Short mmCIF file of N, CA and C in Angstrom, two decimals:
data_model
loop_
_atom_site.label_atom_id
_atom_site.label_comp_id
_atom_site.label_asym_id
_atom_site.label_seq_id
_atom_site.Cartn_x
_atom_site.Cartn_y
_atom_site.Cartn_z
N MET A 1 -12.84 2.49 15.93
CA MET A 1 -12.17 2.25 14.66
C MET A 1 -11.05 3.28 14.53
N ALA A 2 -9.90 2.82 14.09
CA ALA A 2 -8.73 3.70 13.95
C ALA A 2 -8.81 4.51 12.66
N GLN A 3 -8.21 5.68 12.71
CA GLN A 3 -8.09 6.49 11.51
C GLN A 3 -6.66 6.34 11.00
N GLU A 4 -6.54 5.98 9.73
CA GLU A 4 -5.24 5.82 9.09
C GLU A 4 -4.91 7.12 8.36
N ILE A 5 -3.76 7.70 8.69
CA ILE A 5 -3.28 8.91 8.02
C ILE A 5 -1.92 8.58 7.44
N GLU A 6 -1.79 8.67 6.13
CA GLU A 6 -0.52 8.32 5.51
C GLU A 6 -0.26 9.16 4.27
N ARG A 7 1.04 9.30 3.97
CA ARG A 7 1.48 9.95 2.74
C ARG A 7 2.18 8.89 1.92
N LYS A 8 1.99 8.98 0.60
CA LYS A 8 2.49 7.96 -0.32
C LYS A 8 3.40 8.61 -1.35
N PHE A 9 4.52 7.94 -1.67
CA PHE A 9 5.54 8.48 -2.56
C PHE A 9 6.06 7.42 -3.51
N LEU A 10 6.52 7.86 -4.67
CA LEU A 10 7.29 6.98 -5.54
C LEU A 10 8.70 6.90 -4.97
N VAL A 11 9.37 5.78 -5.21
CA VAL A 11 10.73 5.58 -4.73
C VAL A 11 11.68 5.77 -5.90
N THR A 12 12.70 6.60 -5.69
CA THR A 12 13.63 6.94 -6.77
C THR A 12 15.08 6.58 -6.44
N GLY A 13 15.34 6.00 -5.30
CA GLY A 13 16.71 5.68 -4.92
C GLY A 13 16.78 4.36 -4.18
N ASP A 14 17.97 4.03 -3.73
CA ASP A 14 18.21 2.75 -3.06
C ASP A 14 17.81 2.84 -1.59
N TYR A 15 16.88 2.02 -1.19
CA TYR A 15 16.37 1.99 0.17
C TYR A 15 16.77 0.73 0.92
N LYS A 16 17.12 -0.34 0.20
CA LYS A 16 17.35 -1.64 0.84
C LYS A 16 18.46 -1.62 1.88
N PRO A 17 19.58 -0.89 1.68
CA PRO A 17 20.60 -0.87 2.73
C PRO A 17 20.11 -0.25 4.04
N LEU A 18 19.06 0.56 3.99
CA LEU A 18 18.52 1.21 5.18
C LEU A 18 17.43 0.38 5.86
N ALA A 19 16.96 -0.66 5.20
CA ALA A 19 15.83 -1.45 5.70
C ALA A 19 16.25 -2.32 6.89
N THR A 20 15.33 -2.43 7.85
CA THR A 20 15.57 -3.27 9.03
C THR A 20 14.79 -4.57 8.98
N HIS A 21 13.83 -4.68 8.08
CA HIS A 21 13.01 -5.89 7.98
C HIS A 21 12.36 -5.95 6.60
N CYS A 22 12.11 -7.16 6.14
CA CYS A 22 11.42 -7.37 4.87
C CYS A 22 10.42 -8.51 5.05
N SER A 23 9.22 -8.34 4.51
CA SER A 23 8.23 -9.42 4.55
C SER A 23 7.57 -9.54 3.17
N HIS A 24 7.03 -10.72 2.91
CA HIS A 24 6.34 -10.99 1.66
C HIS A 24 4.84 -10.87 1.91
N ILE A 25 4.15 -10.15 1.04
CA ILE A 25 2.71 -9.90 1.20
C ILE A 25 1.97 -10.33 -0.06
N ILE A 26 0.92 -11.10 0.16
CA ILE A 26 -0.05 -11.44 -0.88
C ILE A 26 -1.38 -10.89 -0.37
N GLN A 27 -2.08 -10.12 -1.20
CA GLN A 27 -3.36 -9.59 -0.74
C GLN A 27 -4.36 -9.52 -1.88
N GLY A 28 -5.62 -9.66 -1.48
CA GLY A 28 -6.70 -9.57 -2.43
C GLY A 28 -7.86 -8.82 -1.80
N TYR A 29 -8.86 -8.55 -2.63
CA TYR A 29 -10.00 -7.76 -2.19
C TYR A 29 -11.28 -8.55 -2.39
N ILE A 30 -11.98 -8.80 -1.29
CA ILE A 30 -13.28 -9.46 -1.36
C ILE A 30 -14.28 -8.50 -1.98
N CYS A 31 -14.14 -7.22 -1.64
CA CYS A 31 -15.01 -6.19 -2.17
C CYS A 31 -14.24 -4.88 -2.23
N SER A 32 -14.37 -4.19 -3.34
CA SER A 32 -13.77 -2.84 -3.45
C SER A 32 -14.68 -2.01 -4.34
N ALA A 33 -15.43 -1.15 -3.70
CA ALA A 33 -16.38 -0.32 -4.44
C ALA A 33 -16.55 1.03 -3.75
N ARG A 34 -16.60 2.11 -4.55
CA ARG A 34 -16.84 3.46 -4.05
C ARG A 34 -15.96 3.83 -2.86
N GLY A 35 -14.68 3.48 -2.94
CA GLY A 35 -13.75 3.89 -1.90
C GLY A 35 -13.78 3.05 -0.64
N ARG A 36 -14.58 2.02 -0.61
CA ARG A 36 -14.65 1.14 0.55
C ARG A 36 -14.10 -0.22 0.13
N THR A 37 -13.26 -0.79 0.99
CA THR A 37 -12.66 -2.07 0.63
C THR A 37 -12.69 -3.05 1.79
N VAL A 38 -12.77 -4.32 1.44
CA VAL A 38 -12.58 -5.42 2.38
C VAL A 38 -11.41 -6.21 1.81
N ARG A 39 -10.28 -6.17 2.54
CA ARG A 39 -9.04 -6.75 2.05
C ARG A 39 -8.65 -7.96 2.89
N VAL A 40 -8.10 -8.97 2.21
CA VAL A 40 -7.50 -10.13 2.87
C VAL A 40 -6.02 -10.07 2.58
N ARG A 41 -5.21 -10.21 3.63
CA ARG A 41 -3.76 -10.13 3.45
C ARG A 41 -3.09 -11.30 4.14
N LEU A 42 -2.09 -11.84 3.47
CA LEU A 42 -1.21 -12.84 4.05
C LEU A 42 0.18 -12.23 4.06
N ARG A 43 0.68 -11.91 5.25
CA ARG A 43 2.03 -11.35 5.40
C ARG A 43 2.89 -12.42 6.04
N ASP A 44 3.83 -12.94 5.23
CA ASP A 44 4.61 -14.11 5.63
C ASP A 44 3.62 -15.21 6.01
N ASN A 45 3.52 -15.61 7.26
CA ASN A 45 2.58 -16.68 7.62
C ASN A 45 1.46 -16.19 8.53
N ARG A 46 1.16 -14.90 8.49
CA ARG A 46 0.09 -14.33 9.32
C ARG A 46 -1.00 -13.74 8.43
N GLY A 47 -2.24 -13.98 8.81
CA GLY A 47 -3.37 -13.49 8.03
C GLY A 47 -4.03 -12.28 8.67
N TYR A 48 -4.63 -11.43 7.82
CA TYR A 48 -5.32 -10.22 8.29
C TYR A 48 -6.55 -9.97 7.42
N LEU A 49 -7.60 -9.51 8.06
CA LEU A 49 -8.81 -9.06 7.37
C LEU A 49 -8.96 -7.59 7.71
N THR A 50 -9.06 -6.74 6.69
CA THR A 50 -9.08 -5.29 6.89
C THR A 50 -10.25 -4.67 6.15
N ILE A 51 -10.94 -3.77 6.82
CA ILE A 51 -12.02 -3.00 6.21
C ILE A 51 -11.58 -1.54 6.21
N LYS A 52 -11.64 -0.90 5.05
CA LYS A 52 -11.25 0.51 4.94
C LYS A 52 -12.42 1.32 4.39
N GLY A 53 -12.60 2.49 4.96
CA GLY A 53 -13.63 3.41 4.48
C GLY A 53 -13.07 4.30 3.39
N PRO A 54 -13.89 5.22 2.88
CA PRO A 54 -13.43 6.12 1.82
C PRO A 54 -12.39 7.11 2.35
N SER A 55 -11.48 7.52 1.47
CA SER A 55 -10.47 8.53 1.83
C SER A 55 -11.11 9.91 1.88
N ASP A 56 -10.47 10.80 2.65
CA ASP A 56 -10.92 12.19 2.64
C ASP A 56 -10.59 12.81 1.29
N GLU A 57 -10.98 14.07 1.09
CA GLU A 57 -10.82 14.71 -0.22
C GLU A 57 -9.36 14.84 -0.65
N LYS A 58 -8.41 14.86 0.29
CA LYS A 58 -6.99 14.96 -0.06
C LYS A 58 -6.34 13.59 -0.23
N GLY A 59 -7.04 12.53 0.16
CA GLY A 59 -6.48 11.19 0.07
C GLY A 59 -5.51 10.87 1.19
N LEU A 60 -5.51 11.69 2.25
CA LEU A 60 -4.56 11.50 3.35
C LEU A 60 -5.06 10.56 4.44
N SER A 61 -6.35 10.56 4.71
CA SER A 61 -6.83 9.77 5.84
C SER A 61 -8.13 9.04 5.50
N ARG A 62 -8.32 7.94 6.22
CA ARG A 62 -9.56 7.17 6.13
C ARG A 62 -9.63 6.24 7.33
N TYR A 63 -10.83 5.77 7.61
CA TYR A 63 -11.01 4.85 8.72
C TYR A 63 -10.63 3.45 8.30
N GLU A 64 -10.04 2.73 9.27
CA GLU A 64 -9.56 1.38 8.99
C GLU A 64 -9.80 0.49 10.21
N PHE A 65 -10.28 -0.71 9.94
CA PHE A 65 -10.43 -1.73 10.97
C PHE A 65 -9.67 -2.96 10.49
N GLU A 66 -8.76 -3.47 11.32
CA GLU A 66 -7.98 -4.65 10.93
C GLU A 66 -8.02 -5.68 12.04
N GLN A 67 -8.19 -6.94 11.64
CA GLN A 67 -8.25 -8.05 12.59
C GLN A 67 -7.33 -9.15 12.09
N GLU A 68 -6.47 -9.66 12.99
CA GLU A 68 -5.63 -10.79 12.61
C GLU A 68 -6.50 -12.04 12.53
N ILE A 69 -6.26 -12.84 11.50
CA ILE A 69 -6.97 -14.11 11.31
C ILE A 69 -5.92 -15.19 11.09
N SER A 70 -6.32 -16.44 11.10
CA SER A 70 -5.36 -17.52 10.92
C SER A 70 -4.83 -17.55 9.49
N GLU A 71 -3.66 -18.12 9.33
CA GLU A 71 -3.09 -18.28 7.99
C GLU A 71 -4.02 -19.10 7.10
N ALA A 72 -4.60 -20.17 7.66
CA ALA A 72 -5.51 -21.03 6.89
C ALA A 72 -6.74 -20.24 6.42
N ASP A 73 -7.32 -19.44 7.32
CA ASP A 73 -8.48 -18.63 6.93
C ASP A 73 -8.11 -17.62 5.85
N ALA A 74 -6.94 -17.00 5.98
CA ALA A 74 -6.51 -16.02 4.98
C ALA A 74 -6.35 -16.70 3.62
N ARG A 75 -5.74 -17.87 3.59
CA ARG A 75 -5.56 -18.59 2.32
C ARG A 75 -6.90 -18.94 1.69
N GLN A 76 -7.86 -19.35 2.50
CA GLN A 76 -9.20 -19.68 1.98
C GLN A 76 -9.91 -18.42 1.47
N LEU A 77 -9.82 -17.33 2.22
CA LEU A 77 -10.48 -16.09 1.81
C LEU A 77 -9.86 -15.51 0.54
N LEU A 78 -8.55 -15.69 0.35
CA LEU A 78 -7.90 -15.21 -0.88
C LEU A 78 -8.53 -15.85 -2.12
N LYS A 79 -9.03 -17.08 -1.97
CA LYS A 79 -9.68 -17.77 -3.09
C LYS A 79 -11.02 -17.13 -3.46
N LEU A 80 -11.60 -16.37 -2.53
CA LEU A 80 -12.90 -15.71 -2.76
C LEU A 80 -12.76 -14.29 -3.29
N CYS A 81 -11.54 -13.82 -3.40
CA CYS A 81 -11.30 -12.42 -3.77
C CYS A 81 -11.60 -12.14 -5.24
N GLU A 82 -11.85 -10.85 -5.51
CA GLU A 82 -12.01 -10.37 -6.88
C GLU A 82 -10.71 -10.66 -7.64
N PRO A 83 -10.77 -10.73 -8.97
CA PRO A 83 -9.54 -10.97 -9.75
C PRO A 83 -8.51 -9.87 -9.51
N GLY A 84 -7.22 -10.26 -9.59
CA GLY A 84 -6.14 -9.30 -9.44
C GLY A 84 -5.50 -9.31 -8.07
N ILE A 85 -4.81 -10.39 -7.74
CA ILE A 85 -4.12 -10.50 -6.46
C ILE A 85 -2.84 -9.66 -6.50
N ILE A 86 -2.57 -8.94 -5.43
CA ILE A 86 -1.36 -8.12 -5.30
C ILE A 86 -0.27 -8.95 -4.64
N ASP A 87 0.93 -8.94 -5.24
CA ASP A 87 2.09 -9.66 -4.73
C ASP A 87 3.22 -8.63 -4.57
N LYS A 88 3.75 -8.53 -3.35
CA LYS A 88 4.79 -7.51 -3.11
C LYS A 88 5.66 -7.90 -1.92
N LYS A 89 6.82 -7.26 -1.86
CA LYS A 89 7.67 -7.32 -0.68
C LYS A 89 7.58 -5.97 0.00
N ARG A 90 7.53 -6.00 1.32
CA ARG A 90 7.49 -4.76 2.10
C ARG A 90 8.76 -4.66 2.93
N TRP A 91 9.46 -3.55 2.72
CA TRP A 91 10.70 -3.25 3.43
C TRP A 91 10.41 -2.14 4.44
N LEU A 92 10.87 -2.30 5.68
CA LEU A 92 10.68 -1.28 6.72
C LEU A 92 11.96 -0.48 6.86
N VAL A 93 11.83 0.84 6.72
CA VAL A 93 12.98 1.74 6.77
C VAL A 93 12.72 2.81 7.83
N PRO A 94 13.46 2.77 8.96
CA PRO A 94 13.27 3.78 10.00
C PRO A 94 13.69 5.17 9.52
N ALA A 95 12.95 6.18 10.00
CA ALA A 95 13.24 7.58 9.67
C ALA A 95 12.83 8.44 10.87
N GLY A 96 13.73 8.64 11.80
CA GLY A 96 13.40 9.40 13.00
C GLY A 96 12.33 8.70 13.80
N ASN A 97 11.23 9.40 14.08
CA ASN A 97 10.12 8.82 14.85
C ASN A 97 9.15 8.01 13.99
N HIS A 98 9.43 7.86 12.72
CA HIS A 98 8.54 7.17 11.80
C HIS A 98 9.25 6.00 11.13
N THR A 99 8.48 5.20 10.45
CA THR A 99 9.02 4.11 9.64
C THR A 99 8.35 4.16 8.28
N TYR A 100 9.17 4.21 7.24
CA TYR A 100 8.64 4.11 5.89
C TYR A 100 8.40 2.64 5.58
N GLU A 101 7.24 2.34 4.99
CA GLU A 101 6.95 1.02 4.45
C GLU A 101 7.15 1.13 2.94
N VAL A 102 8.18 0.45 2.45
CA VAL A 102 8.51 0.51 1.02
C VAL A 102 8.02 -0.78 0.38
N ASP A 103 7.10 -0.66 -0.56
CA ASP A 103 6.52 -1.81 -1.25
C ASP A 103 7.11 -1.96 -2.63
N GLU A 104 7.69 -3.13 -2.88
CA GLU A 104 8.24 -3.50 -4.18
C GLU A 104 7.28 -4.52 -4.79
N PHE A 105 6.64 -4.16 -5.89
CA PHE A 105 5.57 -4.97 -6.47
C PHE A 105 6.12 -5.96 -7.50
N PHE A 106 5.38 -7.06 -7.67
CA PHE A 106 5.73 -8.11 -8.62
C PHE A 106 4.55 -8.39 -9.55
N GLY A 107 4.72 -9.34 -10.44
CA GLY A 107 3.65 -9.71 -11.36
C GLY A 107 3.32 -8.57 -12.30
N GLU A 108 2.03 -8.32 -12.50
CA GLU A 108 1.59 -7.26 -13.42
C GLU A 108 1.93 -5.86 -12.93
N ASN A 109 2.33 -5.75 -11.68
CA ASN A 109 2.72 -4.45 -11.11
C ASN A 109 4.23 -4.32 -10.95
N ALA A 110 4.98 -5.25 -11.56
CA ALA A 110 6.45 -5.21 -11.47
C ALA A 110 6.97 -3.88 -11.99
N GLY A 111 7.98 -3.37 -11.31
CA GLY A 111 8.56 -2.09 -11.67
C GLY A 111 8.09 -0.95 -10.79
N LEU A 112 6.98 -1.15 -10.10
CA LEU A 112 6.45 -0.12 -9.21
C LEU A 112 7.04 -0.31 -7.81
N VAL A 113 7.60 0.75 -7.27
CA VAL A 113 8.09 0.76 -5.89
C VAL A 113 7.56 2.04 -5.24
N MET A 114 6.83 1.88 -4.15
CA MET A 114 6.23 3.01 -3.44
C MET A 114 6.60 2.98 -1.97
N ALA A 115 6.66 4.15 -1.36
CA ALA A 115 6.92 4.28 0.07
C ALA A 115 5.74 5.00 0.72
N GLU A 116 5.35 4.51 1.89
CA GLU A 116 4.29 5.15 2.67
C GLU A 116 4.83 5.46 4.05
N VAL A 117 4.41 6.57 4.60
CA VAL A 117 4.74 6.89 5.98
C VAL A 117 3.43 7.23 6.69
N GLU A 118 3.18 6.55 7.82
CA GLU A 118 1.96 6.80 8.60
C GLU A 118 2.23 7.90 9.60
N LEU A 119 1.23 8.77 9.76
CA LEU A 119 1.34 9.92 10.65
C LEU A 119 0.22 9.90 11.69
N ARG A 120 0.42 10.63 12.77
CA ARG A 120 -0.61 10.75 13.80
C ARG A 120 -1.62 11.86 13.48
N SER A 121 -1.17 12.84 12.68
CA SER A 121 -2.05 13.92 12.24
C SER A 121 -1.62 14.34 10.84
N GLU A 122 -2.49 15.00 10.12
CA GLU A 122 -2.19 15.37 8.74
C GLU A 122 -1.05 16.37 8.62
N ASP A 123 -0.84 17.17 9.66
CA ASP A 123 0.22 18.18 9.60
C ASP A 123 1.47 17.79 10.40
N GLU A 124 1.56 16.54 10.82
CA GLU A 124 2.73 16.08 11.58
C GLU A 124 3.98 16.11 10.70
N PRO A 125 5.08 16.71 11.19
CA PRO A 125 6.31 16.70 10.39
C PRO A 125 6.92 15.29 10.36
N TYR A 126 7.62 15.00 9.28
CA TYR A 126 8.29 13.71 9.13
C TYR A 126 9.57 13.93 8.34
N GLN A 127 10.50 13.01 8.51
CA GLN A 127 11.78 13.09 7.81
C GLN A 127 11.63 12.50 6.42
N ARG A 128 12.05 13.25 5.42
CA ARG A 128 11.98 12.77 4.04
C ARG A 128 13.35 12.22 3.66
N LEU A 129 13.42 10.91 3.47
CA LEU A 129 14.69 10.24 3.18
C LEU A 129 15.07 10.41 1.71
N PRO A 130 16.37 10.24 1.38
CA PRO A 130 16.85 10.50 0.02
C PRO A 130 16.18 9.67 -1.08
N PHE A 131 15.72 8.47 -0.77
CA PHE A 131 15.09 7.63 -1.80
C PHE A 131 13.65 8.02 -2.09
N VAL A 132 13.08 8.90 -1.29
CA VAL A 132 11.68 9.30 -1.42
C VAL A 132 11.55 10.31 -2.56
N GLY A 133 10.76 9.93 -3.57
CA GLY A 133 10.56 10.78 -4.74
C GLY A 133 9.24 11.52 -4.71
N ARG A 134 8.62 11.58 -5.85
CA ARG A 134 7.39 12.35 -6.05
C ARG A 134 6.25 11.85 -5.16
N GLU A 135 5.53 12.78 -4.54
CA GLU A 135 4.38 12.40 -3.72
C GLU A 135 3.20 12.06 -4.61
N VAL A 136 2.55 10.93 -4.29
CA VAL A 136 1.38 10.48 -5.06
C VAL A 136 0.17 10.26 -4.14
N THR A 137 0.23 10.84 -2.94
CA THR A 137 -0.90 10.76 -2.01
C THR A 137 -2.15 11.27 -2.71
N GLY A 138 -3.23 10.52 -2.61
CA GLY A 138 -4.50 10.94 -3.18
C GLY A 138 -4.71 10.56 -4.63
N LEU A 139 -3.67 10.10 -5.32
CA LEU A 139 -3.85 9.63 -6.71
C LEU A 139 -4.36 8.19 -6.64
N ARG A 140 -5.61 8.01 -6.96
CA ARG A 140 -6.29 6.72 -6.77
C ARG A 140 -5.61 5.56 -7.47
N ARG A 141 -4.98 5.80 -8.61
CA ARG A 141 -4.38 4.68 -9.34
C ARG A 141 -3.28 3.99 -8.55
N TYR A 142 -2.76 4.66 -7.50
CA TYR A 142 -1.72 4.07 -6.67
C TYR A 142 -2.27 3.28 -5.49
N TYR A 143 -3.58 3.28 -5.29
CA TYR A 143 -4.17 2.44 -4.24
C TYR A 143 -4.04 0.99 -4.68
N ASN A 144 -3.71 0.12 -3.74
CA ASN A 144 -3.59 -1.30 -4.08
C ASN A 144 -4.88 -1.86 -4.67
N SER A 145 -6.02 -1.39 -4.17
CA SER A 145 -7.30 -1.88 -4.70
C SER A 145 -7.47 -1.47 -6.16
N GLU A 146 -6.87 -0.36 -6.56
CA GLU A 146 -6.91 0.06 -7.97
C GLU A 146 -5.86 -0.67 -8.79
N LEU A 147 -4.70 -0.95 -8.20
CA LEU A 147 -3.63 -1.67 -8.91
C LEU A 147 -4.09 -3.07 -9.32
N ARG A 148 -4.97 -3.66 -8.56
CA ARG A 148 -5.47 -4.99 -8.93
C ARG A 148 -6.38 -4.90 -10.14
N ARG A 149 -7.08 -3.77 -10.30
CA ARG A 149 -7.98 -3.57 -11.45
C ARG A 149 -7.20 -3.15 -12.70
N ARG A 150 -6.29 -2.23 -12.51
CA ARG A 150 -5.52 -1.66 -13.62
C ARG A 150 -4.05 -1.63 -13.22
N PRO A 151 -3.34 -2.72 -13.49
CA PRO A 151 -1.96 -2.86 -13.02
C PRO A 151 -1.01 -1.83 -13.63
N TYR A 152 0.05 -1.58 -12.90
CA TYR A 152 1.09 -0.63 -13.27
C TYR A 152 1.65 -0.90 -14.67
N GLY A 153 1.78 -2.16 -15.05
CA GLY A 153 2.32 -2.52 -16.36
C GLY A 153 1.48 -2.02 -17.52
N SER A 154 0.23 -1.65 -17.28
CA SER A 154 -0.65 -1.17 -18.35
C SER A 154 -0.70 0.36 -18.43
N TRP A 155 0.03 1.05 -17.56
CA TRP A 155 -0.01 2.51 -17.50
C TRP A 155 0.82 3.14 -18.61
N THR A 156 0.49 4.39 -18.92
CA THR A 156 1.29 5.19 -19.85
C THR A 156 2.57 5.65 -19.12
N PRO A 157 3.61 6.06 -19.87
CA PRO A 157 4.81 6.59 -19.22
C PRO A 157 4.52 7.78 -18.30
N ALA A 158 3.59 8.65 -18.68
CA ALA A 158 3.25 9.80 -17.83
C ALA A 158 2.63 9.34 -16.51
N GLU A 159 1.76 8.34 -16.58
CA GLU A 159 1.16 7.80 -15.35
C GLU A 159 2.22 7.17 -14.47
N GLN A 160 3.14 6.42 -15.08
CA GLN A 160 4.20 5.77 -14.30
C GLN A 160 5.12 6.79 -13.64
N ALA A 161 5.24 7.97 -14.22
CA ALA A 161 6.08 9.03 -13.64
C ALA A 161 5.39 9.75 -12.49
N GLY A 162 4.11 9.42 -12.25
CA GLY A 162 3.37 10.05 -11.16
C GLY A 162 2.63 11.30 -11.54
N ASP A 163 2.55 11.58 -12.84
CA ASP A 163 1.83 12.77 -13.29
C ASP A 163 0.34 12.61 -13.01
N PRO A 164 -0.34 13.68 -12.58
CA PRO A 164 -1.80 13.61 -12.45
C PRO A 164 -2.41 13.42 -13.84
N VAL A 165 -3.36 12.54 -13.92
CA VAL A 165 -3.99 12.26 -15.23
C VAL A 165 -5.48 12.44 -15.08
#
């Protein structure tokens, strides 16, 4: 099983001119409890089933298993998910040896734009691009599984600014 190590940030500037690819993502959660999730994702016309373990104490890393599934299976599994489907566009922005995944959310999470960069180790250096704002790594409310429960549109202004609450 792979270990996922990533840092998460709010986006404060224009990233689209730097993007090399954009895809549409619909995802839901069959189960999300105590930091463990089973996620179904449809990215454009490809399906994925992902199991994630709990995050470490800093929120930087966790174990992840992902398997590609058919588009038809993904569409059927999305019907079995807990309430609160996530709808977003993902923009890929190269940054040296890394790629930022910038997620622009829609629906009840409209207005939220976040960037993630995956690393090979927790202390690996990475290039911080101009659009990258406040770091929100480890703040649970920014996890997609939490956004489906308590969408961004229901947050206070302090929460939306990335303040710890």
